[in-house]
Short mmCIF file of C-alpha atoms and ligand atoms in Angstrom, two decimals:
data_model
loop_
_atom_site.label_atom_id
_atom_site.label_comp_id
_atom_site.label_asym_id
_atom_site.label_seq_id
_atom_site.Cartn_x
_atom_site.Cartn_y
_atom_site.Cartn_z
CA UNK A 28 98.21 177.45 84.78
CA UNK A 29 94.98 175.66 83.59
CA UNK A 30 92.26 175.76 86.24
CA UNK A 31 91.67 172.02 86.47
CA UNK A 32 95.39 171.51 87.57
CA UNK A 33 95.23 174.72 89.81
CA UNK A 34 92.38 173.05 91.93
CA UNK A 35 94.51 169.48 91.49
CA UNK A 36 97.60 171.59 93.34
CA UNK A 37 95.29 173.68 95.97
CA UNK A 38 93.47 169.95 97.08
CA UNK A 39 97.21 168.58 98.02
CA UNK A 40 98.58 171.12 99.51
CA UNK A 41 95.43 171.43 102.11
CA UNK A 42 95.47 168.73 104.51
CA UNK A 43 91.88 169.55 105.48
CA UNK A 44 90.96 168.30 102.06
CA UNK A 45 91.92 164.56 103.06
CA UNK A 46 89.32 164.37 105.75
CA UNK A 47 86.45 165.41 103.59
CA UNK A 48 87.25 162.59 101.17
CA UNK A 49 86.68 158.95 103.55
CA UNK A 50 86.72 155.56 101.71
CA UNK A 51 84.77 153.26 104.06
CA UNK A 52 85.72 149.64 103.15
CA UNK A 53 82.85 147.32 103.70
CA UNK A 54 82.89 143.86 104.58
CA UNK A 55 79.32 143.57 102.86
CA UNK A 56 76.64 146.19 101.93
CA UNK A 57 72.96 145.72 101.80
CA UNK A 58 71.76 147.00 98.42
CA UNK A 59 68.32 148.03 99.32
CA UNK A 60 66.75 148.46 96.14
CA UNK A 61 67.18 144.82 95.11
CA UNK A 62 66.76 144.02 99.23
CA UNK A 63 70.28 141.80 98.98
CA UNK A 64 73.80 141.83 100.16
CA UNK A 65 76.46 142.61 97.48
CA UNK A 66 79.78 141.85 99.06
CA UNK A 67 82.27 143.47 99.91
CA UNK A 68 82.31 147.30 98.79
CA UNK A 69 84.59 150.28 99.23
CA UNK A 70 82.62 153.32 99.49
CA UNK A 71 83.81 156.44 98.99
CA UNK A 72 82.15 159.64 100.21
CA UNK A 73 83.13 163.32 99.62
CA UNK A 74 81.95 165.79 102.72
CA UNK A 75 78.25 164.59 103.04
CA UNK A 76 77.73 162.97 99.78
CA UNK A 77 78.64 159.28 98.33
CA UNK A 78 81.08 159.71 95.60
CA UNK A 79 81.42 156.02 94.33
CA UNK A 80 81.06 152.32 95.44
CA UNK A 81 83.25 150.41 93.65
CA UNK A 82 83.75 146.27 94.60
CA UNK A 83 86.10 144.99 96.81
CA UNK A 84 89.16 146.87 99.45
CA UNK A 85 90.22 149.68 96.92
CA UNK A 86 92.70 152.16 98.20
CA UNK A 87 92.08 156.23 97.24
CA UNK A 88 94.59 158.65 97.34
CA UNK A 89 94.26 161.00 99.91
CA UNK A 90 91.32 159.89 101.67
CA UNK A 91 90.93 158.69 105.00
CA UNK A 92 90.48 154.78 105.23
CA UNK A 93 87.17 153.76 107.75
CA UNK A 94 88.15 149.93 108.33
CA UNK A 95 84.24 148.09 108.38
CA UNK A 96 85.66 144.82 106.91
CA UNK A 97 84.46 142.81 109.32
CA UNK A 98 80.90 144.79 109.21
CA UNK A 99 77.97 144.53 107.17
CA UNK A 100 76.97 148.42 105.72
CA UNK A 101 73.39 149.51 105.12
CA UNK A 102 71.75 152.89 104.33
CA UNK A 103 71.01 154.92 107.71
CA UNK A 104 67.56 153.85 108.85
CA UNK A 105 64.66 155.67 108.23
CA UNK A 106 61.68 155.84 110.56
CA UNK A 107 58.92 157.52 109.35
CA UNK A 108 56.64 157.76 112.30
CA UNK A 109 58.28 159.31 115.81
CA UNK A 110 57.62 162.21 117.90
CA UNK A 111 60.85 163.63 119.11
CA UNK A 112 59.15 166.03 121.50
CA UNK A 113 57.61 163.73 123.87
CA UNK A 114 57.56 160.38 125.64
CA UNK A 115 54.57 158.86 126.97
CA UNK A 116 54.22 157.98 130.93
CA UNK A 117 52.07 157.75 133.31
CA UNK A 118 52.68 161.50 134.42
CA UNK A 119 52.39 162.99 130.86
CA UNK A 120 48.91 163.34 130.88
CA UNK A 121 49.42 165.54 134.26
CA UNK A 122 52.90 167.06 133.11
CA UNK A 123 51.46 169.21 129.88
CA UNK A 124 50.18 171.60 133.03
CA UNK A 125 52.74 171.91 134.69
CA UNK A 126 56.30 171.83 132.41
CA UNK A 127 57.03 174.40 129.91
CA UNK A 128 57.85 174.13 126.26
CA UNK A 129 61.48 174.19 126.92
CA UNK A 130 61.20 171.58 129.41
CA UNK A 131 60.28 169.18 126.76
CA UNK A 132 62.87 170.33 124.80
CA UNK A 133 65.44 169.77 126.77
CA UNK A 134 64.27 166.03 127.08
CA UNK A 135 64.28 166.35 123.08
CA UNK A 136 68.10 166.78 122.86
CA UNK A 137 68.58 163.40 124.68
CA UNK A 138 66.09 161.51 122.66
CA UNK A 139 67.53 163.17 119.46
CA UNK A 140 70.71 161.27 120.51
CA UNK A 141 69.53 157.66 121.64
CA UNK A 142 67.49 157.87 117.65
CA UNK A 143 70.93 158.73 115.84
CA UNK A 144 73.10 156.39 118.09
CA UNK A 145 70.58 153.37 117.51
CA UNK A 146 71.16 154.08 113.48
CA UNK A 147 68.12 156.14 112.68
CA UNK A 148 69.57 158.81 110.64
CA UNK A 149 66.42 160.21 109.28
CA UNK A 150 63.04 160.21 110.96
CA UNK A 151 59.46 162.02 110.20
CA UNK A 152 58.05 163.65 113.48
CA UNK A 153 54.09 163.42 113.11
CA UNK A 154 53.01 165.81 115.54
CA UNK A 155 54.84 168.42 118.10
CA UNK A 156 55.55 171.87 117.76
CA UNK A 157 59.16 170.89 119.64
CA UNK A 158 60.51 169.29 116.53
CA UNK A 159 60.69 171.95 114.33
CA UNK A 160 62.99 173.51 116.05
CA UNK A 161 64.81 170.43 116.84
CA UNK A 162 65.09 169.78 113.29
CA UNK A 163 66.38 173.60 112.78
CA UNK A 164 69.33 173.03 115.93
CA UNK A 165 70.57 169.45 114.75
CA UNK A 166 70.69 171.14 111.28
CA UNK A 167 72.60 173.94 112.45
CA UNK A 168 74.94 171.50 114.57
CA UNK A 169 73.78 172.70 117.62
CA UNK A 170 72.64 169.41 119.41
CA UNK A 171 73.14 166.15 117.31
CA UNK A 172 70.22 163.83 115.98
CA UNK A 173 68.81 162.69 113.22
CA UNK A 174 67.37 164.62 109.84
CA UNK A 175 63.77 165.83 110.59
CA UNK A 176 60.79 165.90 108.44
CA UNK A 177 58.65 167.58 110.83
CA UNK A 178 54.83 167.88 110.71
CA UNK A 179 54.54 170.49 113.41
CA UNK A 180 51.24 170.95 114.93
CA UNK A 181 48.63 167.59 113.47
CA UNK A 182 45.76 168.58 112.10
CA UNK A 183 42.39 167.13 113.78
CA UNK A 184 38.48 168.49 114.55
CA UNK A 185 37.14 169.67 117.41
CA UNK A 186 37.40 166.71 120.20
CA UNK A 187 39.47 164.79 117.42
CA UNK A 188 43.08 163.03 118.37
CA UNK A 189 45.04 166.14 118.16
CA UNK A 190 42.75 168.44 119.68
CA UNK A 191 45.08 170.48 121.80
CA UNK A 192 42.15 171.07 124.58
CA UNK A 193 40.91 167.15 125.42
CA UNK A 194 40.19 166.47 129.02
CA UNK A 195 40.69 169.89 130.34
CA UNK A 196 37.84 170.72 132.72
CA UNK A 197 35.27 173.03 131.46
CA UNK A 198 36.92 175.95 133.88
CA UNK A 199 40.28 175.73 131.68
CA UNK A 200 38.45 174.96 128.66
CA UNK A 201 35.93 178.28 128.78
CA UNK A 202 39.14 180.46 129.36
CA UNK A 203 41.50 178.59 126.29
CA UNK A 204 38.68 179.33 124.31
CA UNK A 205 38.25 176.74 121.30
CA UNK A 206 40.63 175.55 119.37
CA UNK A 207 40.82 176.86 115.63
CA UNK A 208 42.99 176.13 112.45
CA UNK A 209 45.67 177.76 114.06
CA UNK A 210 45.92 175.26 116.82
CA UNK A 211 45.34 172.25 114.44
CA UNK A 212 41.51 172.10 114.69
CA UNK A 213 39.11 172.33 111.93
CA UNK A 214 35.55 172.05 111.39
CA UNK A 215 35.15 173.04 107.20
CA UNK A 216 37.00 173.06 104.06
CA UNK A 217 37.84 176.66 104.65
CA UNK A 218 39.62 175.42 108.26
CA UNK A 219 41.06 172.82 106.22
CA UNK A 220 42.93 175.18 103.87
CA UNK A 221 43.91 177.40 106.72
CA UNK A 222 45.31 174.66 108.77
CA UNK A 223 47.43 173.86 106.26
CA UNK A 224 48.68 177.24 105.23
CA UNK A 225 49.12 178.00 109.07
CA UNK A 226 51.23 174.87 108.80
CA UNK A 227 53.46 176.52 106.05
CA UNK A 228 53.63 179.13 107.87
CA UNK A 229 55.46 177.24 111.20
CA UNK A 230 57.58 175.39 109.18
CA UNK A 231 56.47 172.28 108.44
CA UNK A 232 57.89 169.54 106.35
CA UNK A 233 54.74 167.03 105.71
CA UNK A 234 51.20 167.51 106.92
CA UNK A 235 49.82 165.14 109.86
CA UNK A 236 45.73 164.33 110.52
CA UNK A 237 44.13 162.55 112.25
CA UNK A 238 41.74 160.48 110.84
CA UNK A 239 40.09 158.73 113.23
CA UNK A 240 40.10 158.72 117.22
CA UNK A 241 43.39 157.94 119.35
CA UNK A 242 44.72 155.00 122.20
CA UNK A 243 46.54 158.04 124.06
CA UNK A 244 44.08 160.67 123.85
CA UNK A 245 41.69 162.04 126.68
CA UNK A 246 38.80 160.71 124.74
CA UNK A 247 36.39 157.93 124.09
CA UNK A 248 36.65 156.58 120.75
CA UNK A 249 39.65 155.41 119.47
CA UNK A 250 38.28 154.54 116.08
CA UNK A 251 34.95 156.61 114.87
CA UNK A 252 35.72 158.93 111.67
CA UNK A 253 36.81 162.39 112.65
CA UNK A 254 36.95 164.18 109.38
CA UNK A 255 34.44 164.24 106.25
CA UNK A 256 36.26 163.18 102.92
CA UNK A 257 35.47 166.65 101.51
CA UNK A 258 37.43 168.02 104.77
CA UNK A 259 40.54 165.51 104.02
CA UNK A 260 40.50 166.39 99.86
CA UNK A 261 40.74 170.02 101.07
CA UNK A 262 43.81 169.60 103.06
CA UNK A 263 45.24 167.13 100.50
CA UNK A 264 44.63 169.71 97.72
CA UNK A 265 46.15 172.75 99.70
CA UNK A 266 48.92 170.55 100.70
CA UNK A 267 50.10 169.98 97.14
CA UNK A 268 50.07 173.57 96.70
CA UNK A 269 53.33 173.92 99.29
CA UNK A 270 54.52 170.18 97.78
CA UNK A 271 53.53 168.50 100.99
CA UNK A 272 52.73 164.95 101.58
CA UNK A 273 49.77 164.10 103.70
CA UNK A 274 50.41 161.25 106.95
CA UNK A 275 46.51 160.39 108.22
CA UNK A 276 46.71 158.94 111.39
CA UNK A 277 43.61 155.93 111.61
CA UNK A 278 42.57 152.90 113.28
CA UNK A 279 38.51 152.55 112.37
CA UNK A 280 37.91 151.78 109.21
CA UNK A 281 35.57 154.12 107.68
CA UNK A 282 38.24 157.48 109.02
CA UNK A 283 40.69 155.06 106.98
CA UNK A 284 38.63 154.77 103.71
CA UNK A 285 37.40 159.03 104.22
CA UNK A 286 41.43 159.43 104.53
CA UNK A 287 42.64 157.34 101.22
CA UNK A 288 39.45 158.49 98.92
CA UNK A 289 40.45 162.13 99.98
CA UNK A 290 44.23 161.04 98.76
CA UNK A 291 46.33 161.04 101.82
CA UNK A 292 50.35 159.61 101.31
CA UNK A 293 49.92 157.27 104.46
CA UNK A 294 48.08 155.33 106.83
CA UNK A 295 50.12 155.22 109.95
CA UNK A 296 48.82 152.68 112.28
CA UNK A 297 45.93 151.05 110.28
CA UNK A 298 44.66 149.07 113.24
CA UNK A 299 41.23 147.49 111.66
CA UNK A 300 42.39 147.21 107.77
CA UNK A 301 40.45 144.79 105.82
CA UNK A 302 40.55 143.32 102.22
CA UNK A 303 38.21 145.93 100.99
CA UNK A 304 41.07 149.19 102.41
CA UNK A 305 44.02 146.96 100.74
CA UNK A 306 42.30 146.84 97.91
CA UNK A 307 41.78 150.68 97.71
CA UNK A 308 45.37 151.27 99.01
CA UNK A 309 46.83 149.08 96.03
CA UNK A 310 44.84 150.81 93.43
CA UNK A 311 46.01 154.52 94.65
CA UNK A 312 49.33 154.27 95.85
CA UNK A 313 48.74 154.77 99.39
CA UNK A 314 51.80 153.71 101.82
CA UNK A 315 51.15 151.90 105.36
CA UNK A 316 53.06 152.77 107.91
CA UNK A 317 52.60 150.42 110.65
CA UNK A 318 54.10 151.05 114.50
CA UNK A 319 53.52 147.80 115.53
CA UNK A 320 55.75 148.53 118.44
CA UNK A 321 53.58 151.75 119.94
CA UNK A 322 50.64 148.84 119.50
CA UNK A 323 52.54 146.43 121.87
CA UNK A 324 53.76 149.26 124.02
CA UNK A 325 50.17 150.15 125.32
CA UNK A 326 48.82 146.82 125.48
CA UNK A 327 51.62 145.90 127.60
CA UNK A 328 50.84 149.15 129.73
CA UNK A 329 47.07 148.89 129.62
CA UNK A 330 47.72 145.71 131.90
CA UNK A 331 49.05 147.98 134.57
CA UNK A 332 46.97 149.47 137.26
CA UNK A 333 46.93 153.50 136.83
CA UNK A 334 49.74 153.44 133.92
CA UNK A 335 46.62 155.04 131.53
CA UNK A 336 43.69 157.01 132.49
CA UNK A 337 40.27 154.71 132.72
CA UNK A 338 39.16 156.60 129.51
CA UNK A 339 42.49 155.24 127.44
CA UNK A 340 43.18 152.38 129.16
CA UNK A 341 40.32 150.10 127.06
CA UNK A 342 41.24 151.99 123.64
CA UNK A 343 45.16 150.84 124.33
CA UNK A 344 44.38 147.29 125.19
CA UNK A 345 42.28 146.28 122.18
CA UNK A 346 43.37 148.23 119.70
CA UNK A 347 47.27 147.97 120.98
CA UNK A 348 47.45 144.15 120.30
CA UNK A 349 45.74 144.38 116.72
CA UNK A 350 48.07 145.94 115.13
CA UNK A 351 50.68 143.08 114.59
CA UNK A 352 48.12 140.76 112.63
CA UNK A 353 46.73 143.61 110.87
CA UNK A 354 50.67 144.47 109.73
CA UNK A 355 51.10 140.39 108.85
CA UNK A 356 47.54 140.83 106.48
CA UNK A 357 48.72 143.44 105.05
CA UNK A 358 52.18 142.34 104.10
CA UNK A 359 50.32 139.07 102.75
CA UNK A 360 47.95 141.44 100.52
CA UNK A 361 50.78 143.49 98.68
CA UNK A 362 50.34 146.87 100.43
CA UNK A 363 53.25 148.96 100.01
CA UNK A 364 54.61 149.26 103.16
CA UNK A 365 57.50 151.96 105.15
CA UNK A 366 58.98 151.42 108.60
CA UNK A 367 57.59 153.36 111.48
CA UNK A 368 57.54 152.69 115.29
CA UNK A 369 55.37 155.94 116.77
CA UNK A 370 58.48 156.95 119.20
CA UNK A 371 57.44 159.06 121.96
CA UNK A 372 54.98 156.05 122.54
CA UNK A 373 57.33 153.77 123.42
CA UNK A 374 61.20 154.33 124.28
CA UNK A 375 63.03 156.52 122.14
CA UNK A 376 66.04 154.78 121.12
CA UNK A 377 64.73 151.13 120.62
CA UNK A 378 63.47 151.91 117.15
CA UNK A 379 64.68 149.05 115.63
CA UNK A 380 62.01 146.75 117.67
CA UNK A 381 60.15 147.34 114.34
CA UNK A 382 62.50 144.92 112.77
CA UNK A 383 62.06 142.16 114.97
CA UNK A 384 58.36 142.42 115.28
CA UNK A 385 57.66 143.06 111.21
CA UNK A 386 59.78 139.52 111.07
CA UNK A 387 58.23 137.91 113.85
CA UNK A 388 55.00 138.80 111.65
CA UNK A 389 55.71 136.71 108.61
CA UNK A 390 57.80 139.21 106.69
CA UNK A 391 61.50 138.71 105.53
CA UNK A 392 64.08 140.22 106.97
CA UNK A 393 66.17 141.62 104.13
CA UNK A 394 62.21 142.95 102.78
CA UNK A 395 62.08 144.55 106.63
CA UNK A 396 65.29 146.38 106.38
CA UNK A 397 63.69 147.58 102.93
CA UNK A 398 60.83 149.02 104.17
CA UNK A 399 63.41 151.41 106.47
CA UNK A 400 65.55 152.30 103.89
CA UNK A 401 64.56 152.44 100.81
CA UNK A 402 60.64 152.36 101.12
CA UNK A 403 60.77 155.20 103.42
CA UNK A 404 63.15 157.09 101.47
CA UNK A 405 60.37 156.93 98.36
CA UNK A 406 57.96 159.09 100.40
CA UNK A 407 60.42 161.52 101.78
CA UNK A 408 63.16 162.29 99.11
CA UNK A 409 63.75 159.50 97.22
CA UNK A 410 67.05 160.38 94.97
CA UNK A 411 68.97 161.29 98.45
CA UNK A 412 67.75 159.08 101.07
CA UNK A 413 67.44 155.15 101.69
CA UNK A 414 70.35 153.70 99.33
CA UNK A 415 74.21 153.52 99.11
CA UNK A 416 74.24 154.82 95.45
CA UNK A 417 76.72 157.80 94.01
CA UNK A 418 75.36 161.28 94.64
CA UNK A 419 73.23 159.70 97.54
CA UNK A 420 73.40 162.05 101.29
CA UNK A 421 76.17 160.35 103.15
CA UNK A 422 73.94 158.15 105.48
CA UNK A 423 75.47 154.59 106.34
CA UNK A 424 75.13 152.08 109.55
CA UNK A 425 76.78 148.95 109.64
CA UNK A 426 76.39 146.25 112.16
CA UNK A 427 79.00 142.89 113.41
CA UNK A 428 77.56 140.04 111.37
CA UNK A 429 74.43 139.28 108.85
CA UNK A 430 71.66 141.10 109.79
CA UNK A 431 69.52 139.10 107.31
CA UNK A 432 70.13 135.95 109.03
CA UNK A 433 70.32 137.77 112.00
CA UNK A 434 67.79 140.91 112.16
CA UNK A 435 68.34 141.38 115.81
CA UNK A 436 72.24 142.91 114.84
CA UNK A 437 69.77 145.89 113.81
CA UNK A 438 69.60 146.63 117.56
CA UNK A 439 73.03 146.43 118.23
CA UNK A 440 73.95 149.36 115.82
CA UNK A 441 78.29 149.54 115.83
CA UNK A 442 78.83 152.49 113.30
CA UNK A 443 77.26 155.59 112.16
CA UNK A 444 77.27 157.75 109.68
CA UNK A 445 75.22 160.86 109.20
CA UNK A 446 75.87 163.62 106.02
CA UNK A 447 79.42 162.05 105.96
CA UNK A 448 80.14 162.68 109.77
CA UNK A 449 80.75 159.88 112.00
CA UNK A 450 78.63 159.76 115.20
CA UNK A 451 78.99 156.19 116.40
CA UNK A 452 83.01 154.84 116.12
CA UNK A 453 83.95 151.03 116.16
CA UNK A 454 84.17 150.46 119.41
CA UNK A 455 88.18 149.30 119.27
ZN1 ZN B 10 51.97 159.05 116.42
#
């Protein structure tokens, strides 16, 4: 018997077969490369890998029919700024004393869920030691979520964003000690280098800084330079050695412009961009990663007696409700731009806010669901993520309607697909 034939015999005889092989038959498909609807498309996808598109209903042998005729299909969302291991409140700043790791954790699970369910079937965590092993479990099957591109621990200096030791009183600061690379925090190029190889060493995905000061830190300035550019070169350059990409966190300007000369990936936030940083951002490459929605999320709080401490509570207002226009300027300027919402600042879950604010700003819807899709895919693995192509991961969402005429469907998610496994039925 010739082999090819043999395997032909084997695959019908095994009824499991049939279930790896699904033909999902779209009523319309966003093409996010071009950023336009293509019509109607079946879609056929072999364990957790698409196998073919091919126009119109087309029946398969042997594979199990998903009915989404009356749907419109996109690429599972991508959001390229959350933090899966936390969820700001009024009590966080008082719970990191008295919870454990695994307390977190456990919280971790259930956000892990709300971010798949909502259609985010990829995200980048940019700071938390919980995600890394979040990442490991939801790969493993254990708890279900999204794909992870984890930072692990950010990297910041000493008093910086990320420094793991802000606002503890001098009693619990003398016996932590001060923070070194280990922890995040560096002070040289030889910290730099260390920071990042520590970060290899934990497991990390993509490297995180921060650039400049923090809203939701226990410290004063939530925009003065934090790192010389000789610091952030040093941690770009040892970060290419492990084929990392580098996020820098940054709202002032001049810990924006240290960050892109040094040749970080992305900005993420970008609160007080001007013509001069698009201009340097266009001429190197450098992706902006917005989170308007953590901006509007602590302006909104800042109003409320007590939410913040009095320290953050000034940092969240102003710089909170400039980071909308600064989004619309830089759309308008030709910055190359990938969705990102800072999750864990606002509600897990109600990622696709983004949408509806980016559009709201000026920019295009089907150019919106872009920037999730494929945009973000470019930065984290381009030839598998972000597009409904052949030999593309498995990773489809598909809403009731036209979400370019109607970008609010994008929060009313009615299918998922993750890796070729269903985690959000029609309802029927
Ligand atoms: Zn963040």
């Amino acid at each position: 018997m010739r082999p090819a034939l043999f395997a032909v015999l084997i695959a019908a005889a095994l009824p499991a077969q049939a279930a790896d092989l699904k033909a999902l038959q779209c009523g319309n498909v966003f093409d996010s490369k071009s950023a336009k609807l293509i019509g109607p498309q079946t879609i056929i996808v072999e364990k957790n890998t698409i196998k073919s598109l091919s126009p119109g209903t087309v029946a398969v042998d042997g594979a199990q029919v998903v009915d989404l005729s009356q749907m419109t299909c996109m690429p599972g969302f991508i959001d390229m700024h959350v933090h899966m291991g936390q969820q700001s409140s009024p009590q966080s700043y008082s719970e990191g004393f008295r919870l454990d790791d695994i307390d977190f954790a456990f919280r971790a699970v259930g956000y892990a869920d709300k971010t798949l369910q909502a259609g985010f079937t990829s995200v980048r965590d940019l700071g938390g030691e919980i995600s890394l092993h979040l990442r490991d479990a939801i790969n493993q099957g254990t708890v279900k979520g999204p794909r992870i591109y984890a930072a692990g621990k950010s990297i910041a200096t000493t008093g910086g964003h990320a420094d793991p030791t802000n606002g503890l009183n001098s009693e619990l600061s003398h016996l932590v000690g001060p923070p070194g690379p280990t922890e995040g925090v560096i002070n040289s190029i030889d910290d730099a280098r260390q920071a990042v190889r520590q970060r290899y060493k934990d497991g990390s995905d993509v490297i995180k800084i921060t650039a400049t000061g923090g809203v939701l830190s226990y410290a004063k300035s939530g925009d003065a330079p934090q790192f010389t550019v000789e610091e952030v070169r040093a941690i770009v350059d040892t970060a290419k050695d492990y084929g990392y990409t580098v996020a820098a966190h940054a709202h002032g300007k001049e810990g924006m412009k240290r960050a892109i000369l040094g040749g970080i990936t992305s900005v993420e936030h970008g609160t007080y961009m001007d013509d001069e940083i698009f201009k340097l951002m266009k001429e190197r490459g450098t992706w902006y990663v917005p989170t308007i929605t953590a901006g509007k999320f602590v302006a909104e709080k800042a109003k409320i007696d007590g939410y913040y401490p009095e320290i953050v509570r000034p940092k969240a207002a102003r710089i909170g409700s400039q980071i909308q226009s600064t989004f619309a300027n830089a759309y308008k300027a030709g910055v190359k731009i990938a969705f990102g919402t800072d999750m864990g600042v606002g509600p897990h879950g109600d990622n696709a806010s983004e949408f509806l604010y980016m559009t709201e700003a000026g920019m295009p819807s089907n150019i919106a669901l872009q920037t999730a899709t494929y945009n973000a895919a470019q930065i984290l693995a381009p030839n598998e993520l972000g597009q409904l192509q052949a030999g593309f991961k498995a990773d489809l969402v598909a809403v009731a309607g036209n979400p370019l005429t109607d970008i609010g469907l994008t929060r009313k998610i009615a299918f998922v697909m993750k890796d070729g496994v269903v985690y959000k039925e029609l309802a029927q």
